PDB file of C-alpha atoms and ligand atoms in Angstrom:
ATOM      1  CA  MET A   5     -24.647-195.360 -18.146  1.00 66.00           C
ATOM      2  CA  ILE A   6     -21.839-192.977 -19.119  1.00 63.00           C
ATOM      3  CA  MET A   7     -22.383-191.110 -15.869  1.00 71.00           C
ATOM      4  CA  GLY A   8     -21.990-194.382 -13.946  1.00 65.00           C
ATOM      5  CA  ALA A   9     -18.765-195.117 -15.797  1.00 59.00           C
ATOM      6  CA  ALA A  10     -17.463-191.630 -15.104  1.00 65.00           C
ATOM      7  CA  LEU A  11     -18.299-192.032 -11.420  1.00 57.00           C
ATOM      8  CA  LEU A  12     -16.497-195.366 -11.335  1.00 50.00           C
ATOM      9  CA  VAL A  13     -13.446-193.825 -13.038  1.00 58.00           C
ATOM     10  CA  LEU A  14     -13.472-191.058 -10.429  1.00 62.00           C
ATOM     11  CA  LEU A  15     -13.809-193.643  -7.682  1.00 57.00           C
ATOM     12  CA  GLY A  16     -10.929-195.580  -9.268  1.00 58.00           C
ATOM     13  CA  LEU A  17      -8.824-192.420  -9.329  1.00 59.00           C
ATOM     14  CA  GLY A  18      -9.666-191.800  -5.689  1.00 68.00           C
ATOM     15  CA  LEU A  19      -8.652-195.337  -4.818  1.00 51.00           C
ATOM     16  CA  PHE A  20      -5.426-194.938  -6.832  1.00 54.00           C
ATOM     17  CA  VAL A  21      -4.595-191.752  -4.953  1.00 62.00           C
ATOM     18  CA  ALA A  22      -5.437-193.469  -1.664  1.00 70.00           C
ATOM     19  CA  GLY A  23      -3.107-196.294  -2.687  1.00 65.00           C
ATOM     20  CA  LEU A  24      -0.348-193.802  -3.472  1.00 71.00           C
ATOM     21  CA  LEU A  25      -0.806-192.006  -0.187  1.00 77.00           C
ATOM     22  CA  THR A  26      -1.080-195.025   2.068  1.00 79.00           C
ATOM     23  CA  GLY A  27       1.093-197.450   0.122  1.00 79.00           C
ATOM     24  CA  VAL A  28      -1.458-200.208   0.743  1.00 75.00           C
ATOM     25  CA  THR A  29      -1.593-202.605  -2.238  1.00 77.00           C
ATOM     26  CA  ALA A  30      -5.245-203.386  -1.598  1.00 77.00           C
ATOM     27  CA  TRP A  31      -6.163-199.880  -2.781  1.00 69.00           C
ATOM     28  CA  TYR A  32      -4.506-200.581  -6.153  1.00 65.00           C
ATOM     29  CA  TRP A  33      -6.478-203.762  -6.562  1.00 73.00           C
ATOM     30  CA  ALA A  34      -9.647-202.001  -5.640  1.00 65.00           C
ATOM     31  CA  CYS A  35      -8.728-199.345  -8.171  1.00 44.00           C
ATOM     32  CA  VAL A  36      -8.155-201.952 -10.862  1.00 61.00           C
ATOM     33  CA  ALA A  37     -11.498-203.587 -10.050  1.00 71.00           C
ATOM     34  CA  VAL A  38     -13.335-200.261 -10.202  1.00 58.00           C
ATOM     35  CA  CYS A  39     -11.594-199.316 -13.457  1.00 44.00           C
ATOM     36  CA  ALA A  40     -12.496-202.684 -14.947  1.00 65.00           C
ATOM     37  CA  ALA A  41     -16.127-202.121 -13.930  1.00 64.00           C
ATOM     38  CA  ALA A  42     -15.947-198.668 -15.491  1.00 58.00           C
ATOM     39  CA  ALA A  43     -14.531-200.173 -18.696  1.00 65.00           C
ATOM     40  CA  VAL A  44     -17.370-202.704 -18.785  1.00 59.00           C
ATOM     41  CA  LEU A  45     -19.888-199.903 -18.303  1.00 49.00           C
ATOM     42  CA  ILE A  46     -18.281-197.859 -21.090  1.00 51.00           C
ATOM     43  CA  VAL A  47     -18.377-200.836 -23.444  1.00 62.00           C
ATOM     44  CA  LEU A  48     -22.016-201.403 -22.583  1.00 55.00           C
ATOM     45  CA  ALA A  49     -22.710-197.718 -23.092  1.00 63.00           C
ATOM     46  CA  ARG A  50     -20.992-197.769 -26.499  1.00 72.00           C
ATOM     47  CA  ARG A  51     -23.114-200.738 -27.527  1.00 70.00           C
ATOM     48  CA  SER A  52     -26.305-199.012 -26.536  1.00 66.00           C
ATOM     49  CA  MET A  53     -25.033-195.826 -28.244  1.00 66.00           C
ATOM     50  CA  SER A  54     -24.555-197.697 -31.538  1.00 63.00           C
ATOM     51  CA  ARG A  55     -28.229-198.609 -31.356  1.00 59.00           C
ATOM     52  CA  ALA A  56     -29.135-195.213 -29.974  1.00 50.00           C
ATOM     53  CA  PRO A  57     -28.964-192.875 -33.028  1.00 51.00           C
ATOM     54  CA  VAL A  58     -32.461-193.876 -34.098  1.00 51.00           C
ATOM     55  CA  ARG A  59     -33.728-193.270 -30.605  1.00 50.00           C
ATOM     56  CA  THR A  60     -31.846-189.997 -30.100  1.00 48.00           C
ATOM     57  CA  ALA A  61     -33.045-188.781 -33.476  1.00 47.00           C
ATOM     58  CA  ALA A  62     -36.563-189.643 -32.456  1.00 47.00           C
ATOM     59  CA  GLY A  63     -35.896-188.050 -29.080  1.00 47.00           C
ATOM     60  CA  ALA A  64     -34.510-184.922 -30.715  1.00 48.00           C
ATOM     61  CA  ALA A  65     -37.501-184.757 -33.013  1.00 48.00           C
ATOM     62  CA  GLY A  66     -39.743-185.263 -30.024  1.00 47.00           C
ATOM     63  CA  ALA A  67     -37.864-182.607 -28.124  1.00 48.00           C
ATOM     64  CA  SER A  68     -37.830-180.098 -30.964  1.00 47.00           C
ATOM     65  CA  GLY A  69     -41.462-180.888 -31.697  1.00 45.00           C
ATOM     66  CA  PRO A  70     -42.894-179.394 -28.500  1.00 49.00           C
ATOM     67  CA  VAL A  71     -40.369-176.545 -28.640  1.00 48.00           C
ATOM     68  CA  ALA A  72     -41.478-175.681 -32.147  1.00 46.00           C
ATOM     69  CA  ALA A  73     -45.095-176.120 -31.128  1.00 46.00           C
ATOM     70  CA  ALA A  74     -44.778-173.958 -28.027  1.00 47.00           C
ATOM     71  CA  PRO A  75     -44.447-170.549 -29.762  1.00 48.00           C
ATOM     72  CA  ALA A  76     -47.365-171.436 -32.018  1.00 46.00           C
ATOM     73  CA  GLU A  77     -49.384-172.278 -28.920  1.00 46.00           C
ATOM     74  CA  THR A  78     -48.459-169.044 -27.190  1.00 44.00           C
ATOM     75  CA  VAL A  79     -49.340-167.149 -30.339  1.00 46.00           C
ATOM     76  CA  THR A  80     -52.728-168.810 -30.591  1.00 44.00           C
ATOM     77  CA  ALA A  81     -53.179-168.315 -26.858  1.00 43.00           C
ATOM     78  CA  ALA A  82     -52.201-164.663 -27.074  1.00 43.00           C
ATOM     79  CA  THR A  83     -54.484-163.908 -29.981  1.00 45.00           C
ATOM     80  CA  PRO A  84     -57.765-164.801 -28.241  1.00 46.00           C
ATOM     81  CA  ALA A  85     -56.513-163.035 -25.103  1.00 44.00           C
ATOM     82  CA  GLY A  86     -55.943-159.886 -27.112  1.00 42.00           C
ATOM     83  CA  THR A  87     -59.302-160.313 -28.767  1.00 44.00           C
ATOM     84  CA  THR A  88     -61.121-160.711 -25.473  1.00 43.00           C
ATOM     85  CA  GLU A  89     -59.189-157.763 -24.071  1.00 43.00           C
ATOM     86  CA  SER A  90     -60.210-155.451 -26.859  1.00 42.00           C
ATOM     87  CA  GLY A  91     -63.659-157.031 -26.807  1.00 42.00           C
ATOM     88  CA  ALA A  92     -63.932-156.363 -23.084  1.00 41.00           C
ATOM     89  CA  SER A  93     -62.858-152.761 -23.480  1.00 43.00           C
ATOM     90  CA  ALA A  94     -65.336-152.373 -26.325  1.00 44.00           C
ATOM     91  CA  ALA A  95     -68.185-154.087 -24.494  1.00 47.00           C
ATOM     92  CA  GLY A  96     -67.285-153.416 -20.847  1.00 50.00           C
ATOM     93  CA  ALA A  97     -67.106-149.642 -20.530  1.00 56.00           C
ATOM     94  CA  PRO A  98     -69.823-147.810 -22.430  1.00 61.00           C
ATOM     95  CA  VAL A  99     -67.420-145.691 -24.466  1.00 69.00           C
ATOM     96  CA  PRO A 100     -69.487-143.185 -26.386  1.00 73.00           C
ATOM     97  CA  ALA A 101     -68.819-143.110 -30.075  1.00 75.00           C
ATOM     98  CA  VAL A 102     -67.368-139.987 -31.632  1.00 72.00           C
ATOM     99  CA  ARG A 103     -68.986-139.151 -34.928  1.00 70.00           C
ATOM    100  CA  HIS A 104     -68.245-136.525 -37.469  1.00 71.00           C
ATOM    101  CA  ASP A 105     -70.024-133.248 -37.147  1.00 70.00           C
ATOM    102  CA  GLU A 106     -73.687-133.270 -37.902  1.00 72.00           C
ATOM    103  CA  PRO A 107     -75.719-130.176 -38.772  1.00 76.00           C
ATOM    104  CA  ASP A 108     -77.253-130.017 -35.298  1.00 84.00           C
ATOM    105  CA  ASP A 109     -73.911-130.183 -33.496  1.00 91.00           C
ATOM    106  CA  PRO A 110     -72.677-126.962 -31.915  1.00 94.00           C
ATOM    107  CA  PRO A 111     -69.487-125.409 -33.307  1.00 95.00           C
ATOM    108  CA  VAL A 112     -66.135-126.277 -31.762  1.00 96.00           C
ATOM    109  CA  GLU A 113     -65.028-123.951 -28.999  1.00 96.00           C
ATOM    110  CA  GLU A 114     -62.062-121.835 -29.940  1.00 96.00           C
ATOM    111  CA  VAL A 115     -59.699-122.343 -27.050  1.00 95.00           C
ATOM    112  CA  GLU A 116     -56.889-120.047 -26.081  1.00 95.00           C
ATOM    113  CA  VAL A 117     -53.557-121.766 -25.636  1.00 96.00           C
ATOM    114  CA  THR A 118     -53.271-120.564 -22.037  1.00 95.00           C
ATOM    115  CA  ASP A 119     -56.629-122.169 -21.267  1.00 96.00           C
ATOM    116  CA  LEU A 120     -55.688-125.322 -23.130  1.00 95.00           C
ATOM    117  CA  LEU A 121     -52.494-125.692 -21.115  1.00 94.00           C
ATOM    118  CA  LEU A 122     -54.522-125.376 -17.925  1.00 93.00           C
ATOM    119  CA  ILE A 123     -57.216-127.879 -18.771  1.00 95.00           C
ATOM    120  CA  VAL A 124     -55.410-130.492 -20.805  1.00 91.00           C
ATOM    121  CA  ASP A 125     -54.669-132.707 -17.774  1.00 91.00           C
ATOM    122  CA  LEU A 126     -57.838-131.995 -15.832  1.00 95.00           C
ATOM    123  CA  THR A 127     -60.044-134.870 -14.808  1.00 96.00           C
ATOM    124  CA  ASP A 128     -63.017-132.610 -14.144  1.00 96.00           C
ATOM    125  CA  GLU A 129     -66.218-134.146 -15.321  1.00 96.00           C
ATOM    126  CA  VAL A 130     -67.624-133.081 -18.656  1.00 97.00           C
ATOM    127  CA  LEU A 131     -70.703-134.378 -20.413  1.00 98.00           C
ATOM    128  CA  VAL A 132     -70.857-135.997 -23.808  1.00 97.00           C
ATOM    129  CA  VAL A 133     -73.752-137.220 -25.871  1.00 96.00           C
ATOM    130  CA  ASP A 134     -73.342-140.572 -27.547  1.00 94.00           C
ATOM    131  CA  GLU A 135     -72.503-140.254 -31.248  1.00 93.00           C
ATOM    132  CA  HIS A 136     -71.885-136.507 -30.984  1.00 95.00           C
ATOM    133  CA  PRO A 137     -68.365-135.054 -31.132  1.00 95.00           C
ATOM    134  CA  ARG A 138     -68.571-132.330 -28.464  1.00 96.00           C
ATOM    135  CA  TYR A 139     -68.125-132.332 -24.738  1.00 97.00           C
ATOM    136  CA  HIS A 140     -70.028-129.892 -22.582  1.00 97.00           C
ATOM    137  CA  VAL A 141     -70.456-128.506 -19.098  1.00 97.00           C
ATOM    138  CA  ALA A 142     -73.630-129.508 -17.321  1.00 95.00           C
ATOM    139  CA  ASP A 143     -75.618-126.327 -17.914  1.00 94.00           C
ATOM    140  CA  CYS A 144     -75.171-126.243 -21.702  1.00 96.00           C
ATOM    141  CA  ARG A 145     -78.455-125.449 -23.445  1.00 95.00           C
ATOM    142  CA  TRP A 146     -77.553-127.765 -26.326  1.00 96.00           C
ATOM    143  CA  LEU A 147     -77.747-130.673 -23.882  1.00 96.00           C
ATOM    144  CA  GLN A 148     -81.402-130.021 -23.085  1.00 93.00           C
ATOM    145  CA  GLY A 149     -83.483-133.083 -23.844  1.00 93.00           C
ATOM    146  CA  ARG A 150     -80.467-135.264 -24.583  1.00 95.00           C
ATOM    147  CA  SER A 151     -79.130-138.130 -22.523  1.00 95.00           C
ATOM    148  CA  THR A 152     -75.610-137.289 -21.442  1.00 96.00           C
ATOM    149  CA  ILE A 153     -72.658-139.445 -20.429  1.00 97.00           C
ATOM    150  CA  PRO A 154     -70.248-138.035 -17.845  1.00 97.00           C
ATOM    151  CA  LEU A 155     -66.535-138.389 -18.668  1.00 96.00           C
ATOM    152  CA  PRO A 156     -63.343-137.054 -17.145  1.00 97.00           C
ATOM    153  CA  LEU A 157     -62.113-134.213 -19.348  1.00 97.00           C
ATOM    154  CA  ASP A 158     -58.751-135.806 -20.166  1.00 96.00           C
ATOM    155  CA  GLU A 159     -60.524-138.996 -21.186  1.00 96.00           C
ATOM    156  CA  ALA A 160     -62.998-137.119 -23.359  1.00 96.00           C
ATOM    157  CA  ARG A 161     -60.106-135.365 -25.110  1.00 96.00           C
ATOM    158  CA  THR A 162     -58.117-138.560 -25.669  1.00 95.00           C
ATOM    159  CA  ASP A 163     -61.286-140.221 -26.968  1.00 95.00           C
ATOM    160  CA  GLY A 164     -61.420-137.509 -29.621  1.00 95.00           C
ATOM    161  CA  PHE A 165     -64.148-135.273 -28.242  1.00 96.00           C
ATOM    162  CA  THR A 166     -63.887-131.544 -28.883  1.00 96.00           C
ATOM    163  CA  PRO A 167     -65.174-128.674 -26.706  1.00 97.00           C
ATOM    164  CA  CYS A 168     -68.612-127.290 -27.384  1.00 97.00           C
ATOM    165  CA  GLY A 169     -68.707-123.739 -28.755  1.00 97.00           C
ATOM    166  CA  VAL A 170     -71.994-123.014 -26.993  1.00 96.00           C
ATOM    167  CA  CYS A 171     -71.099-123.735 -23.364  1.00 97.00           C
ATOM    168  CA  ARG A 172     -67.329-123.335 -23.856  1.00 97.00           C
ATOM    169  CA  PRO A 173     -66.243-126.067 -21.408  1.00 97.00           C
ATOM    170  CA  ASP A 174     -62.505-125.418 -21.848  1.00 97.00           C
ATOM    171  CA  ARG A 175     -62.810-121.779 -20.850  1.00 97.00           C
ATOM    172  CA  THR A 176     -65.147-122.680 -17.971  1.00 96.00           C
ATOM    173  CA  LEU A 177     -62.849-125.395 -16.666  1.00 97.00           C
ATOM    174  CA  ALA A 178     -59.758-123.224 -17.136  1.00 97.00           C
ATOM    175  CA  ALA A 179     -61.421-120.522 -15.056  1.00 96.00           C
ATOM    176  CA  ARG A 180     -62.321-123.153 -12.460  1.00 94.00           C
ATOM    177  CA  ALA A 181     -58.705-124.376 -12.423  1.00 95.00           C
ATOM    178  CA  ARG A 182     -57.407-120.812 -12.012  1.00 94.00           C
ATOM    179  CA  ALA A 183     -59.800-120.265  -9.117  1.00 95.00           C
ATOM    180  CA  ARG A 184     -58.602-123.492  -7.491  1.00 92.00           C
ATOM    181  CA  ARG A 185     -54.958-122.438  -7.916  1.00 88.00           C
ATOM    182  CA  SER A 186     -55.411-118.979  -6.489  1.00 90.00           C
ATOM    183  CA  GLY A 187     -57.504-120.482  -3.709  1.00 82.00           C
ATOM    184  CA  SER A 188     -54.837-122.925  -2.627  1.00 68.00           C
TER     185      SER A 188
HETATM  186 ZN1   ZN B 227     -72.182-127.355 -24.855  1.00 87.47          ZN
END
């Protein structure tokens, strides 16, 4: 309604300018007619505005309602997504559990810093046993008779596994890495 009035006023202005430019009286009359129509529209708009506050208030409430509800929805939507994500990572990949040392676990390998620096990023495969804290190389005698799970070394380390003191995987893999470097 207001937009219509504004358009009519613009049209009236255009007609007024046209009248000025051409000097044709008909343009002025057209302008007056358009302006009168605009005035009628504005009056009508004012009348509907005086009744409008209830509606606009309701509209504002309606508008703010969904806006206020939207974050809550995204929060509730995000929470199950996060749950399923962590659930998937817990259920999907068979991540072996790291437990505290038990009496039958081998001691932790004492690793030299130079070896540690070499192996810390390696993705060479090491073997872990579910619910035991050490990782091993394949020929470790402690692994005999146990079911092993292969893991990349960096993953085993970030999962909290520690090197086995019997088979000394860090030293073995560091030696392997040195051999690869000198070979290439
Ligand atoms: Zn071992």
